[in-house]
Amino acid sequence: MATLPPSRTNTRRPSAAGRASTPRKPQPKQNTPTIVWVLVAVAILIIGAVILINNSNEKQARAIAASKKKNEEIARKNAEIAQKAQEDRERRKKEKEERLAAAREAEKTAQQQPTTPEPAPQPEPAADTTPADEEPPTPEAGDEDTTESDPNEDASESEEDSEAVEEDEQPQLKLTGKASKKNLMAFGELVTGYTKEKDYEGLRTRLMEELTQSFPKQFADAETDILSIKVKPAMGKRALTICQALSLAAETKDEKITPDEDKFLSWLIGAKKSPALDFCSSLEKHKVSRDMALDMMLDMRAAYKENPRAAAQKARTFANPMFAGPSKKLYLRDKKVIEKMLMELLESPPANGADAQQQSAVNMCNVFRYLCGVPPHVVYDKTYQKEAQEAALACQKAGTISHDLGHHTDKCNLHMGTSDPTHSVKGYIQDAGDNNRKVRGHRAWILNHGTQKTAFGVAGIFQAQRTLDNSFAPRPEGGYAYPGRGFFPSEYLLGTGWSYYAGPDFTISPDTKVEIWMLPTSLKSNPTTEQLKKATSVPVLATFPHPPGNPPIGNSIVFEPDYSKFRVGKDGKKVGTYWIVISEGNKKIEYVVDLF
């Protein structure tokens, strides 16, 4: 029989006190959905956040307004200070100009009356007998009356006396001492005064007078070329470089001072970094001839006209120590410097009347000269272009290239097979062919240390480069080489023959020996004997020595490394570090070529 489940009774246990508990009323069921309360809570949070954000924005707005007001007040005060400073500068500038004008007028008056030592003669020549390197006399020492001055005398008179002493002292420069603040200020005021009047010839004359008085031994012979004169004191060298620069500039300009000419000369002698000092220092270091110096000045003018900053860089480039002779450094320039200089040389704008094609070829010549340690200062010459064009036409007419065709062919590098003179320069550097193998004469002419100017002629596939200008300047000590010392871009390594052009300190003979080693990494110092033993020896397949004489080939050697032993990069170009030793008896020339 099925049983029903037992019914559940609501029984309660008695309380601990034994009392019966009162039954609780049933609680009503809560019907409010939970999601409503969640939404309410979210709304409250949002409202609170909005209130907080609004309060924060208000505080931030008040802070910004206060800061803006404070900044406006500071800007107003700064403007007042700046305006006052500008007024003071203008006032001082005006006063200085007035003093300079008065001093210059007094100097001109004195020059017009040479027999009168002073515009207003005094009984005692105390001021005249004071040496230039002593302190100027006090106003009392120069007074006509030797008695004590009246204490009630007008103060303005003493101020005028003081200004007069300053005017008398200002033109006097101490060129035999250091570049002290006093000397620099006096020098700067003198240069500025003449520059404002565009009287550059007057400035040069004045500085020459000061130099002659300060260095009578160096300037004893009036016939001496100013470029050959040297002085050691800093102030004297500063004055001398300005005279040298103005002397060269005077020979490369029109007689009339045009606005452009004024800007160039002002920049040349007055810029903060002193382009004249950099420029003339390089002339002294490289022992540059006057003709070449004039060409460099023309190049400087063209560079300034194109871009003053580029001109300043060119002035510093002229003073590059790599052109001054041998260096203890294995790497004279890092890769970034080389790449930057190559870009500048390749982009040099047309100058001296050259067109784009001519200038491009000239630039390529200077690129190879720079990479080989030769001054990259070759410039285009209009007369040379006419002669080169005549030579190219002569070759075209003959249907071949020969130096025996007349028409200046004996003074030109000749090339056949292209109408691009820039490409022909690379052909001259490579100097391929059995007839060129031993000498590499076309390369030698482009790298000739004394070459100053060149030009190109084109007639169909025949080309000529006018090179022989009889500029055989002495090579620097340590010589130069192709490929050049240190880092060398592999894209400019052309042909199989390397060249070394010895300086006066080394003589090439038939017994001269060449050795080459390939090293695992770039060098920080000369490799030791142990390092060379561990390095890879590169065979030299042939050497062709040329004893002194017959410039520019004389005292050089051509050698051919075994390229099969060279390291090759991913692009197929030759790379790696190579140590070259050229021996002649007990003497050695050692250098590194690092192809990259």
Coordinates of C-alpha atoms in Angstrom, one line a residue:
M1 CA 0.0 0.0 0.0
A2 CA 1.4 3.3 -1.0
T3 CA 2.1 5.6 1.8
L4 CA 1.8 9.3 1.8
P5 CA 4.9 11.2 2.6
P6 CA 4.9 12.5 6.1
S7 CA 3.4 15.9 6.5
R8 CA 5.7 18.6 7.7
T9 CA 4.6 20.3 10.9
N10 CA 5.8 23.7 12.0
T11 CA 7.1 22.8 15.4
R12 CA 9.4 25.0 17.4
R13 CA 11.7 24.2 20.1
P14 CA 11.1 25.9 23.4
S15 CA 13.4 28.8 24.2
A16 CA 16.2 28.3 26.6
A17 CA 14.1 30.1 29.2
G18 CA 11.3 27.6 28.7
R19 CA 9.0 30.1 27.3
A20 CA 7.1 29.4 24.1
S21 CA 8.3 31.5 21.2
T22 CA 5.9 33.8 19.3
P23 CA 5.6 32.7 15.7
R24 CA 7.0 35.4 13.3
K25 CA 4.8 37.0 10.7
P26 CA 5.5 35.8 7.2
Q27 CA 7.8 38.4 5.3
P28 CA 6.4 39.9 2.2
K29 CA 8.2 38.7 -1.0
Q30 CA 10.6 41.4 -2.5
N31 CA 9.6 42.0 -6.1
T32 CA 12.1 44.9 -7.0
P33 CA 14.5 43.6 -9.7
T34 CA 18.2 43.7 -8.8
I35 CA 19.2 45.4 -12.1
V36 CA 17.3 48.5 -11.0
W37 CA 19.4 48.9 -8.0
V38 CA 22.5 48.4 -10.1
L39 CA 21.4 51.2 -12.5
V40 CA 20.7 53.5 -9.6
A41 CA 24.1 52.9 -8.1
V42 CA 25.8 53.5 -11.5
A43 CA 23.8 56.7 -12.0
I44 CA 24.9 57.9 -8.6
L45 CA 28.5 57.2 -9.4
I46 CA 28.2 59.0 -12.7
I47 CA 26.6 62.1 -11.1
G48 CA 29.4 62.1 -8.5
A49 CA 32.1 61.8 -11.2
V50 CA 30.5 64.6 -13.2
I51 CA 30.5 66.8 -10.1
L52 CA 34.1 66.0 -9.3
I53 CA 35.2 66.7 -12.9
N54 CA 33.3 70.0 -13.0
N55 CA 35.0 71.1 -9.7
S56 CA 38.4 70.0 -11.1
N57 CA 37.8 71.9 -14.4
E58 CA 36.9 75.0 -12.5
K59 CA 40.0 74.8 -10.3
Q60 CA 42.1 74.2 -13.4
A61 CA 40.5 77.1 -15.3
R62 CA 41.2 79.4 -12.3
A63 CA 44.8 78.2 -12.2
I64 CA 45.3 78.7 -15.9
A65 CA 43.8 82.2 -15.7
A66 CA 46.1 83.0 -12.8
S67 CA 49.1 81.6 -14.6
K68 CA 48.2 83.5 -17.8
K69 CA 47.9 86.7 -15.8
K70 CA 51.3 86.0 -14.2
N71 CA 52.9 85.3 -17.5
E72 CA 51.5 88.4 -19.0
E73 CA 53.0 90.4 -16.1
I74 CA 56.4 88.7 -16.6
A75 CA 56.3 89.3 -20.3
R76 CA 55.4 93.0 -19.8
K77 CA 58.3 93.4 -17.4
N78 CA 60.7 91.5 -19.8
A79 CA 59.6 93.7 -22.6
E80 CA 60.3 96.8 -20.6
I81 CA 63.7 95.4 -19.6
A82 CA 64.5 94.5 -23.3
Q83 CA 63.4 97.9 -24.5
K84 CA 65.6 99.6 -22.0
A85 CA 68.5 97.4 -22.8
Q86 CA 68.0 98.1 -26.5
E87 CA 67.9 101.8 -25.9
D88 CA 71.1 101.5 -23.8
R89 CA 72.8 99.5 -26.6
E90 CA 71.8 102.1 -29.2
R91 CA 73.0 104.9 -27.0
R92 CA 76.3 103.2 -26.4
K93 CA 76.6 102.3 -30.1
K94 CA 75.9 105.9 -31.1
E95 CA 78.4 107.2 -28.6
K96 CA 81.1 104.8 -29.9
E97 CA 80.4 105.7 -33.5
E98 CA 80.8 109.4 -32.6
R99 CA 84.1 108.7 -30.8
L100 CA 85.4 106.6 -33.8
A101 CA 84.3 109.3 -36.2
A102 CA 86.1 112.0 -34.2
A103 CA 89.2 109.8 -33.9
R104 CA 89.2 109.1 -37.6
E105 CA 88.7 112.7 -38.4
A106 CA 91.6 113.7 -36.2
E107 CA 93.7 111.0 -37.9
K108 CA 92.9 112.3 -41.3
T109 CA 93.7 115.9 -40.2
A110 CA 97.0 114.7 -38.9
Q111 CA 97.8 113.0 -42.2
Q112 CA 96.9 116.2 -44.1
Q113 CA 99.3 118.1 -41.8
P114 CA 102.3 115.7 -41.4
T115 CA 104.6 118.4 -39.9
T116 CA 102.2 118.9 -37.0
P117 CA 102.4 116.0 -34.4
E118 CA 99.2 117.0 -32.7
P119 CA 96.1 119.0 -33.9
A120 CA 96.6 121.2 -30.8
P121 CA 100.3 121.3 -29.9
Q122 CA 101.2 121.2 -26.3
P123 CA 104.2 122.7 -24.6
E124 CA 105.3 119.2 -23.3
P125 CA 105.1 116.2 -25.5
A126 CA 104.3 113.8 -22.7
A127 CA 101.6 111.9 -24.5
D128 CA 103.8 111.5 -27.6
T129 CA 106.8 110.0 -25.8
T130 CA 104.7 107.3 -24.0
P131 CA 105.5 103.8 -25.4
A132 CA 102.6 102.0 -27.1
D133 CA 102.7 99.1 -24.6
E134 CA 102.5 101.4 -21.5
E135 CA 99.4 102.8 -19.8
P136 CA 98.2 106.1 -21.3
P137 CA 99.0 109.3 -19.3
T138 CA 96.5 110.6 -16.8
P139 CA 94.7 113.8 -17.6
E140 CA 96.9 115.7 -15.1
A141 CA 100.1 114.5 -16.9
G142 CA 98.9 116.0 -20.2
D143 CA 97.6 119.4 -18.8
E144 CA 99.3 122.5 -20.0
D145 CA 99.3 123.9 -16.4
T146 CA 101.4 121.7 -14.1
T147 CA 99.8 123.2 -10.9
E148 CA 97.1 121.4 -9.1
S149 CA 93.6 121.6 -10.6
D150 CA 90.8 123.6 -9.0
P151 CA 88.6 121.2 -7.0
N152 CA 85.6 123.3 -8.1
E153 CA 86.4 122.8 -11.7
D154 CA 83.5 121.6 -13.9
A155 CA 83.4 117.8 -13.9
S156 CA 82.4 117.7 -17.5
E157 CA 85.9 118.9 -18.5
S158 CA 87.6 116.0 -16.9
E159 CA 85.2 113.6 -18.6
E160 CA 86.0 115.2 -21.9
D161 CA 89.8 114.8 -21.2
S162 CA 89.2 111.1 -20.3
E163 CA 87.3 110.5 -23.6
A164 CA 90.1 112.3 -25.5
V165 CA 92.6 109.9 -23.9
E166 CA 90.5 106.9 -24.9
E167 CA 90.3 108.2 -28.5
D168 CA 94.0 108.6 -28.6
E169 CA 94.5 105.1 -27.2
Q170 CA 91.9 103.2 -29.2
P171 CA 93.7 103.2 -32.6
Q172 CA 96.9 101.9 -31.0
L173 CA 97.0 98.1 -31.1
K174 CA 99.4 95.8 -29.3
L175 CA 100.0 93.2 -31.9
T176 CA 103.0 91.6 -30.1
G177 CA 101.0 90.2 -27.2
K178 CA 98.3 87.8 -26.5
A179 CA 94.7 88.1 -27.6
S180 CA 93.6 89.8 -24.4
K181 CA 90.1 91.3 -23.9
K182 CA 91.5 94.8 -24.2
N183 CA 93.4 94.0 -27.4
L184 CA 90.5 92.2 -29.0
M185 CA 88.1 95.1 -28.2
A186 CA 90.4 97.6 -29.7
F187 CA 91.0 95.4 -32.7
G188 CA 87.3 94.8 -33.2
E189 CA 86.4 98.5 -33.0
L190 CA 89.1 99.3 -35.5
V191 CA 87.9 96.7 -38.0
T192 CA 84.2 97.6 -37.5
G193 CA 84.9 101.3 -38.0
Y194 CA 86.6 100.8 -41.4
T195 CA 84.0 98.1 -42.4
K196 CA 81.1 100.5 -41.8
E197 CA 82.7 103.0 -44.2
K198 CA 83.5 100.2 -46.7
D199 CA 87.1 101.4 -46.6
Y200 CA 88.8 98.0 -46.8
E201 CA 91.9 99.4 -48.5
G202 CA 92.2 101.9 -45.7
L203 CA 91.9 99.0 -43.2
R204 CA 94.6 97.0 -44.9
T205 CA 96.9 100.1 -45.1
R206 CA 96.4 100.8 -41.4
L207 CA 97.0 97.2 -40.3
M208 CA 100.1 97.0 -42.5
E209 CA 101.5 100.1 -40.7
E210 CA 100.8 98.5 -37.3
L211 CA 102.4 95.2 -38.4
T212 CA 105.5 97.0 -39.8
Q213 CA 106.0 98.8 -36.5
S214 CA 105.4 95.7 -34.4
F215 CA 107.4 93.3 -36.6
P216 CA 110.1 95.3 -38.4
K217 CA 112.3 92.3 -39.1
Q218 CA 109.5 90.4 -41.0
F219 CA 108.5 93.5 -42.9
A220 CA 111.9 94.9 -43.6
D221 CA 111.8 94.1 -47.3
A222 CA 108.9 95.9 -49.0
E223 CA 109.2 93.5 -52.0
T224 CA 108.3 90.4 -49.9
D225 CA 105.0 88.8 -50.8
I226 CA 102.7 89.2 -47.8
L227 CA 101.6 85.5 -48.1
S228 CA 105.1 84.4 -47.3
I229 CA 105.3 86.4 -44.1
K230 CA 104.8 84.7 -40.7
V231 CA 104.2 86.0 -37.2
K232 CA 103.6 84.0 -34.1
P233 CA 101.7 86.3 -31.6
A234 CA 98.0 85.8 -31.7
M235 CA 97.1 89.4 -32.3
G236 CA 99.8 89.9 -34.9
K237 CA 98.6 86.8 -36.8
R238 CA 95.0 88.0 -36.6
A239 CA 96.0 91.3 -38.2
L240 CA 98.3 89.6 -40.8
T241 CA 95.5 87.2 -41.9
I242 CA 93.2 90.1 -42.6
C243 CA 95.8 91.8 -44.6
Q244 CA 96.5 88.6 -46.6
A245 CA 92.8 88.0 -47.2
L246 CA 92.2 91.6 -48.3
S247 CA 95.2 91.5 -50.5
L248 CA 93.9 88.4 -52.3
A249 CA 90.4 89.8 -52.4
A250 CA 91.6 93.1 -54.0
E251 CA 93.1 91.1 -56.9
T252 CA 89.9 89.2 -57.6
K253 CA 87.3 91.9 -57.5
D254 CA 86.1 94.9 -59.4
E255 CA 87.4 98.3 -58.5
K256 CA 84.0 99.4 -57.3
I257 CA 82.7 98.0 -54.0
T258 CA 79.3 96.6 -54.8
P259 CA 76.8 95.6 -52.1
D260 CA 77.5 92.0 -52.7
E261 CA 81.3 92.6 -52.5
D262 CA 80.8 94.6 -49.3
K263 CA 78.8 91.7 -47.8
F264 CA 81.5 89.2 -48.8
L265 CA 84.4 91.2 -47.4
S266 CA 82.5 92.0 -44.2
W267 CA 81.9 88.3 -43.7
L268 CA 85.5 87.3 -44.7
I269 CA 87.2 89.5 -42.1
G270 CA 84.5 90.0 -39.5
A271 CA 82.6 86.8 -39.0
K272 CA 82.8 85.3 -35.5
K273 CA 84.6 82.1 -36.6
S274 CA 87.0 84.2 -38.7
P275 CA 87.0 82.6 -42.2
A276 CA 90.0 84.8 -43.1
L277 CA 92.0 83.2 -40.3
D278 CA 91.0 79.6 -41.4
F279 CA 91.6 80.4 -45.0
C280 CA 95.1 82.1 -44.6
S281 CA 96.2 79.5 -42.1
S282 CA 95.6 76.8 -44.7
L283 CA 97.6 78.8 -47.3
E284 CA 100.5 78.8 -44.8
K285 CA 100.3 75.1 -43.9
H286 CA 100.1 73.9 -47.5
K287 CA 102.7 76.4 -48.9
V288 CA 100.3 77.4 -51.6
S289 CA 101.5 79.5 -54.5
R290 CA 100.0 82.9 -55.0
D291 CA 98.3 81.9 -58.2
M292 CA 96.6 79.0 -56.5
A293 CA 95.7 81.2 -53.6
L294 CA 93.9 83.6 -56.0
D295 CA 92.0 80.7 -57.5
M296 CA 91.0 79.6 -54.0
M297 CA 89.7 83.1 -53.2
L298 CA 87.6 83.0 -56.4
D299 CA 86.3 79.6 -55.2
M300 CA 85.5 81.2 -51.8
R301 CA 83.6 84.0 -53.4
A302 CA 81.5 81.6 -55.4
A303 CA 80.8 79.5 -52.4
Y304 CA 79.7 82.5 -50.3
K305 CA 77.4 83.7 -53.1
E306 CA 75.8 80.3 -53.1
N307 CA 75.6 79.8 -49.4
P308 CA 77.6 81.6 -46.7
R309 CA 77.5 78.6 -44.4
A310 CA 78.9 76.4 -47.1
A311 CA 81.7 79.0 -47.6
A312 CA 82.6 78.9 -43.9
Q313 CA 82.8 75.2 -44.1
K314 CA 85.0 75.5 -47.2
A315 CA 87.3 77.8 -45.3
R316 CA 87.7 75.2 -42.6
T317 CA 88.2 72.5 -45.2
F318 CA 91.1 74.4 -46.6
A319 CA 92.7 74.1 -43.2
N320 CA 92.1 70.4 -42.9
P321 CA 95.2 68.9 -41.3
M322 CA 95.2 66.0 -43.8
F323 CA 96.8 68.5 -46.3
A324 CA 99.5 69.6 -44.0
G325 CA 101.7 66.6 -44.3
P326 CA 102.2 63.3 -42.4
S327 CA 100.0 62.5 -39.4
K328 CA 100.5 60.1 -36.6
K329 CA 96.8 59.2 -37.0
L330 CA 96.0 56.1 -39.1
Y331 CA 92.6 57.4 -39.9
L332 CA 92.6 61.1 -40.6
R333 CA 88.8 61.2 -41.1
D334 CA 85.9 59.0 -40.1
K335 CA 83.3 57.6 -42.5
K336 CA 80.7 60.3 -41.8
V337 CA 83.1 63.1 -42.4
I338 CA 84.1 61.5 -45.7
E339 CA 80.5 61.0 -46.8
K340 CA 79.6 64.6 -45.9
M341 CA 82.6 66.1 -47.7
L342 CA 82.0 63.9 -50.8
M343 CA 78.4 65.2 -51.0
E344 CA 79.6 68.8 -50.7
L345 CA 82.2 68.3 -53.4
L346 CA 79.8 66.6 -55.8
E347 CA 77.2 69.3 -55.3
S348 CA 79.6 72.3 -55.7
P349 CA 77.7 74.8 -58.0
P350 CA 79.2 76.0 -61.3
A351 CA 81.9 78.7 -60.8
N352 CA 84.2 80.8 -63.0
G353 CA 81.8 80.6 -66.0
A354 CA 81.6 76.8 -66.1
D355 CA 78.4 75.1 -67.2
A356 CA 76.8 72.2 -65.3
Q357 CA 78.6 69.5 -67.4
Q358 CA 82.1 71.1 -67.0
Q359 CA 81.5 71.7 -63.2
S360 CA 80.4 68.1 -62.7
A361 CA 83.6 66.8 -64.2
V362 CA 85.7 69.2 -62.2
N363 CA 83.9 68.1 -59.0
M364 CA 84.7 64.5 -59.8
C365 CA 88.4 65.4 -60.1
N366 CA 88.2 67.1 -56.6
V367 CA 86.5 64.0 -55.2
F368 CA 89.4 61.8 -56.1
R369 CA 91.9 64.4 -55.0
Y370 CA 90.2 64.6 -51.6
L371 CA 90.1 60.9 -51.1
C372 CA 93.8 60.6 -52.0
G373 CA 95.0 63.3 -49.6
V374 CA 95.5 66.0 -52.2
P375 CA 93.9 69.5 -51.8
P376 CA 90.5 69.4 -53.7
H377 CA 90.9 73.0 -55.0
V378 CA 91.0 72.5 -58.8
V379 CA 88.8 75.0 -60.6
Y380 CA 87.4 75.4 -64.1
D381 CA 89.3 77.6 -66.6
K382 CA 87.6 79.1 -69.7
T383 CA 90.8 79.3 -71.7
Y384 CA 91.6 75.6 -70.9
Q385 CA 88.2 74.6 -72.2
K386 CA 88.9 76.1 -75.6
E387 CA 92.2 74.3 -75.8
A388 CA 90.6 71.0 -74.6
Q389 CA 87.8 71.4 -77.2
E390 CA 90.4 71.9 -79.9
A391 CA 92.2 68.8 -78.8
A392 CA 89.0 66.7 -78.8
L393 CA 88.1 67.9 -82.3
A394 CA 91.6 67.0 -83.5
C395 CA 91.1 63.4 -82.2
Q396 CA 87.7 63.2 -83.8
K397 CA 89.1 64.3 -87.1
A398 CA 91.9 61.7 -86.9
G399 CA 89.4 59.0 -85.7
T400 CA 91.7 58.0 -82.8
I401 CA 93.4 59.5 -79.7
S402 CA 97.0 60.5 -79.8
H403 CA 99.2 63.1 -78.1
D404 CA 101.0 63.8 -81.4
L405 CA 98.1 65.5 -83.3
G406 CA 98.9 69.0 -82.2
H407 CA 96.1 71.3 -81.2
H408 CA 97.1 71.0 -77.5
T409 CA 96.8 67.2 -77.5
D410 CA 100.2 67.0 -75.9
K411 CA 98.8 68.9 -72.9
C412 CA 95.7 66.9 -72.4
N413 CA 94.4 63.6 -71.0
L414 CA 92.6 61.9 -73.9
H415 CA 89.7 59.5 -73.8
M416 CA 87.6 57.7 -76.4
G417 CA 84.2 56.0 -76.0
T418 CA 81.9 58.3 -74.1
S419 CA 80.5 61.9 -74.4
D420 CA 80.3 62.3 -70.6
P421 CA 83.4 64.1 -69.2
T422 CA 82.5 63.1 -65.6
H423 CA 82.7 59.4 -66.7
S424 CA 86.0 60.1 -68.5
V425 CA 87.5 61.3 -65.2
K426 CA 86.9 57.8 -63.7
G427 CA 88.5 56.3 -66.9
Y428 CA 91.6 58.5 -66.3
I429 CA 91.8 57.3 -62.7
Q430 CA 91.4 53.7 -63.6
D431 CA 94.0 54.1 -66.4
A432 CA 93.4 50.7 -68.0
G433 CA 95.3 49.3 -70.9
D434 CA 98.8 47.8 -71.4
N435 CA 100.1 51.1 -72.6
N436 CA 99.1 52.8 -69.3
R437 CA 99.7 49.9 -66.9
K438 CA 103.3 50.8 -65.8
V439 CA 102.8 54.5 -65.4
R440 CA 99.1 55.4 -64.8
G441 CA 100.0 58.8 -66.1
H442 CA 96.4 60.1 -66.6
R443 CA 95.8 59.4 -62.9
A444 CA 99.0 61.1 -61.9
W445 CA 98.0 64.3 -63.7
I446 CA 94.6 64.4 -62.0
L447 CA 96.2 63.8 -58.6
N448 CA 99.2 66.2 -59.3
H449 CA 99.6 68.1 -56.0
G450 CA 100.2 71.4 -57.7
T451 CA 97.4 71.3 -60.3
Q452 CA 95.2 74.4 -60.0
K453 CA 92.8 74.5 -62.9
T454 CA 91.4 72.2 -65.7
A455 CA 88.6 72.0 -68.3
F456 CA 87.2 69.4 -70.7
G457 CA 86.5 69.2 -74.4
V458 CA 83.9 66.9 -76.0
A459 CA 83.6 65.9 -79.7
G460 CA 81.3 63.0 -80.1
I461 CA 82.9 60.0 -78.4
F462 CA 86.3 61.8 -78.2
Q463 CA 87.2 63.8 -75.1
A464 CA 90.2 65.8 -73.8
Q465 CA 91.0 67.1 -70.4
R466 CA 93.4 70.0 -70.2
T467 CA 95.8 69.1 -67.4
L468 CA 99.4 70.2 -67.9
D469 CA 99.5 73.7 -66.3
N470 CA 103.2 73.4 -65.1
S471 CA 102.1 73.7 -61.4
F472 CA 104.5 71.2 -59.9
A473 CA 104.2 72.1 -56.2
P474 CA 106.4 70.0 -53.9
R475 CA 104.6 67.0 -52.5
P476 CA 103.9 67.0 -48.8
E477 CA 106.1 65.0 -46.5
G478 CA 104.6 61.5 -46.3
G479 CA 103.4 61.8 -49.9
Y480 CA 99.9 60.6 -51.0
A481 CA 98.4 57.5 -52.5
Y482 CA 95.6 55.9 -54.6
P483 CA 93.6 54.5 -53.0
G484 CA 94.1 57.1 -50.2
R485 CA 95.1 56.4 -46.6
G486 CA 92.5 55.5 -44.0
F487 CA 88.9 54.9 -44.9
F488 CA 88.3 54.7 -48.6
P489 CA 84.9 54.2 -50.3
S490 CA 85.1 51.0 -52.3
E491 CA 83.0 52.5 -55.1
Y492 CA 85.9 54.7 -56.0
L493 CA 88.4 51.8 -56.2
L494 CA 88.9 51.6 -59.9
G495 CA 91.3 49.4 -61.9
T496 CA 93.9 46.9 -60.8
G497 CA 96.8 49.2 -60.1
W498 CA 97.5 51.1 -56.8
S499 CA 99.8 54.2 -56.7
Y500 CA 102.0 55.8 -54.1
Y501 CA 103.5 59.2 -54.8
A502 CA 106.5 59.8 -52.4
G503 CA 107.3 63.1 -50.8
P504 CA 110.7 64.7 -50.4
D505 CA 111.5 62.5 -47.4
F506 CA 111.4 59.2 -49.4
T507 CA 113.1 58.2 -52.7
I508 CA 111.7 55.5 -55.0
S509 CA 114.3 53.3 -56.7
P510 CA 114.2 50.1 -58.8
D511 CA 114.8 48.2 -55.5
T512 CA 111.7 49.6 -53.7
K513 CA 109.6 46.8 -52.3
V514 CA 105.9 46.7 -51.6
E515 CA 104.2 44.3 -49.1
I516 CA 100.4 44.1 -48.2
W517 CA 98.6 42.3 -45.4
M518 CA 94.8 41.9 -44.9
L519 CA 93.8 42.4 -41.3
P520 CA 90.7 41.1 -39.6
T521 CA 89.5 44.4 -38.2
S522 CA 90.1 48.2 -38.5
L523 CA 93.2 49.4 -36.7
K524 CA 93.7 51.6 -33.6
S525 CA 97.5 51.7 -33.9
N526 CA 100.2 50.3 -36.1
P527 CA 100.1 46.5 -36.2
T528 CA 102.8 44.7 -34.3
T529 CA 105.1 42.1 -35.9
E530 CA 103.1 39.3 -34.2
Q531 CA 99.8 40.7 -35.6
L532 CA 101.3 40.8 -39.1
K533 CA 102.4 37.2 -38.7
K534 CA 98.8 36.2 -38.0
A535 CA 97.4 38.4 -40.8
T536 CA 96.8 37.2 -44.3
S537 CA 99.6 38.2 -46.7
V538 CA 98.3 39.5 -50.0
P539 CA 100.7 38.8 -52.9
V540 CA 101.8 41.8 -55.0
L541 CA 101.6 40.7 -58.6
A542 CA 103.8 43.5 -60.1
T543 CA 105.5 46.7 -59.1
F544 CA 106.6 49.5 -61.4
P545 CA 108.9 52.0 -59.7
H546 CA 109.6 55.5 -61.1
P547 CA 112.7 57.3 -59.7
P548 CA 112.6 61.0 -59.1
G549 CA 112.2 63.3 -62.1
N550 CA 109.6 63.6 -64.9
P551 CA 106.8 65.1 -62.8
P552 CA 104.1 64.3 -61.9
I553 CA 105.1 60.6 -62.4
G554 CA 108.6 60.8 -60.9
N555 CA 109.3 59.4 -57.4
S556 CA 106.2 57.2 -57.4
I557 CA 105.5 53.5 -57.6
V558 CA 102.6 51.5 -59.2
F559 CA 101.8 48.1 -57.6
E560 CA 99.1 45.5 -58.4
P561 CA 97.7 43.6 -55.4
D562 CA 96.2 40.1 -55.9
Y563 CA 92.5 41.0 -55.8
S564 CA 91.6 37.3 -55.5
K565 CA 92.8 37.4 -51.9
F566 CA 90.7 40.5 -51.0
R567 CA 87.5 40.3 -49.0
V568 CA 84.3 40.9 -51.0
G569 CA 81.1 42.4 -49.6
K570 CA 77.5 41.4 -50.3
D571 CA 77.3 43.8 -53.2
G572 CA 80.4 42.3 -54.8
K573 CA 82.7 45.3 -53.9
K574 CA 86.1 44.8 -52.3
V575 CA 86.1 45.6 -48.6
G576 CA 88.4 45.0 -45.6
T577 CA 91.5 46.5 -43.9
Y578 CA 94.8 46.4 -45.7
W579 CA 98.2 47.3 -44.3
I580 CA 100.7 48.6 -46.9
V581 CA 104.5 48.7 -46.3
I582 CA 106.8 50.3 -48.9
S583 CA 110.5 49.7 -48.2
E584 CA 113.5 51.4 -49.6
G585 CA 116.7 50.3 -47.8
N586 CA 116.3 51.1 -44.1
K587 CA 113.4 53.5 -44.8
K588 CA 109.7 52.5 -44.7
I589 CA 106.4 54.1 -45.6
E590 CA 103.5 52.4 -43.8
Y591 CA 99.8 53.2 -44.0
V592 CA 96.4 51.6 -43.9
V593 CA 93.7 51.4 -46.6
D594 CA 90.3 50.5 -45.1
L595 CA 87.8 49.8 -47.9
F596 CA 84.1 50.3 -47.0

